[in-house]
Amino acid sequence: MREKFEKIPPPLQKQIIMRCGAALVSLLLMVVSLLLEGNLYLSLSVLLFFAFYGFSALQLLYRAVTDQIVVIRGHCTGLEKTPMRRRIKTLYLWSDPHTVIAGRLRNVDEGDIITVYTATGTPVYENEGCQQLSTYLAIDILKGRGSK
């Protein structure tokens, strides 16, 4: 299993490890709350967090091992930012032959090479001549390596 995990791209590995960590922290909190408080309802609510994060990690691991991941690689051609706080609202990614729109990112500049990992069944919508991703699993950003 270790060999299969090492074949998974590093951004997906990081997501799997973070989700497993959240599941373990939730399990630890459940045990602590059960021992200290003795309240079964509080422990069950934390157990739900454990189940959610554990299932999420296992689902992502299964998709990555069985190659149910689509990799989209391109360079950032434009950014739309929010008016007040100047956070990135929309990212335009040129991946031949399409422009792909992804949202809600940080620390991205025009010209950066971006790799987006998404599941095979992720919906892609047509929006003003661009392909818009509804969600993604992980992202990898290589700063300043693309052409502007």
PDB file of C-alpha atoms in Angstrom, residues 73-81 88 90-95 105 107-115 140-148:
ATOM      1  CA  ARG A  73      -2.285  21.732 -16.218  1.00  0.00           C
ATOM      2  CA  GLY A  74      -1.901  25.206 -17.652  1.00  0.00           C
ATOM      3  CA  HIS A  75      -0.788  28.723 -16.912  1.00  0.00           C
ATOM      4  CA  CYS A  76      -2.750  31.521 -15.320  1.00  0.00           C
ATOM      5  CA  THR A  77      -3.880  34.076 -17.885  1.00  0.00           C
ATOM      6  CA  GLY A  78      -6.031  36.294 -15.703  1.00  0.00           C
ATOM      7  CA  LEU A  79      -7.450  36.920 -12.263  1.00  0.00           C
ATOM      8  CA  GLU A  80     -10.640  38.557 -11.029  1.00  0.00           C
ATOM      9  CA  LYS A  81     -10.500  39.978  -7.518  1.00  0.00           C
ATOM     10  CA  ILE A  88      -9.019  36.219  -5.839  1.00  0.00           C
ATOM     11  CA  THR A  90     -11.881  33.772 -10.294  1.00  0.00           C
ATOM     12  CA  LEU A  91      -8.787  32.294 -11.900  1.00  0.00           C
ATOM     13  CA  TYR A  92      -8.490  31.908 -15.672  1.00  0.00           C
ATOM     14  CA  LEU A  93      -6.286  28.949 -16.563  1.00  0.00           C
ATOM     15  CA  TRP A  94      -5.199  28.380 -20.170  1.00  0.00           C
ATOM     16  CA  SER A  95      -4.986  24.657 -20.845  1.00  0.00           C
ATOM     17  CA  LEU A 105      -7.475  30.657  -4.632  1.00  0.00           C
ATOM     18  CA  ASN A 107      -1.157  33.478  -3.739  1.00  0.00           C
ATOM     19  CA  VAL A 108      -1.588  33.140  -7.489  1.00  0.00           C
ATOM     20  CA  ASP A 109      -0.177  35.567 -10.050  1.00  0.00           C
ATOM     21  CA  GLU A 110      -0.582  35.760 -13.788  1.00  0.00           C
ATOM     22  CA  GLY A 111       1.909  33.482 -15.539  1.00  0.00           C
ATOM     23  CA  ASP A 112       2.100  30.883 -12.775  1.00  0.00           C
ATOM     24  CA  ILE A 113       1.863  27.249 -13.872  1.00  0.00           C
ATOM     25  CA  ILE A 114      -1.095  25.628 -12.153  1.00  0.00           C
ATOM     26  CA  THR A 115      -2.022  21.964 -11.915  1.00  0.00           C
ATOM     27  CA  ASP A 140      -0.363  22.771  -7.237  1.00  0.00           C
ATOM     28  CA  ILE A 141       1.072  26.200  -8.075  1.00  0.00           C
ATOM     29  CA  LEU A 142       4.548  26.744  -9.553  1.00  0.00           C
ATOM     30  CA  LYS A 143       5.324  30.428  -9.130  1.00  0.00           C
ATOM     31  CA  GLY A 144       6.550  32.497 -12.070  1.00  0.00           C
ATOM     32  CA  ARG A 145       7.333  29.682 -14.483  1.00  0.00           C
ATOM     33  CA  GLY A 146       4.705  30.347 -17.153  1.00  0.00           C
ATOM     34  CA  SER A 147       4.706  32.842 -19.981  1.00  0.00           C
ATOM     35  CA  LYS A 148       2.581  35.942 -19.617  1.00  0.00           C
TER      36      LYS A 148
END
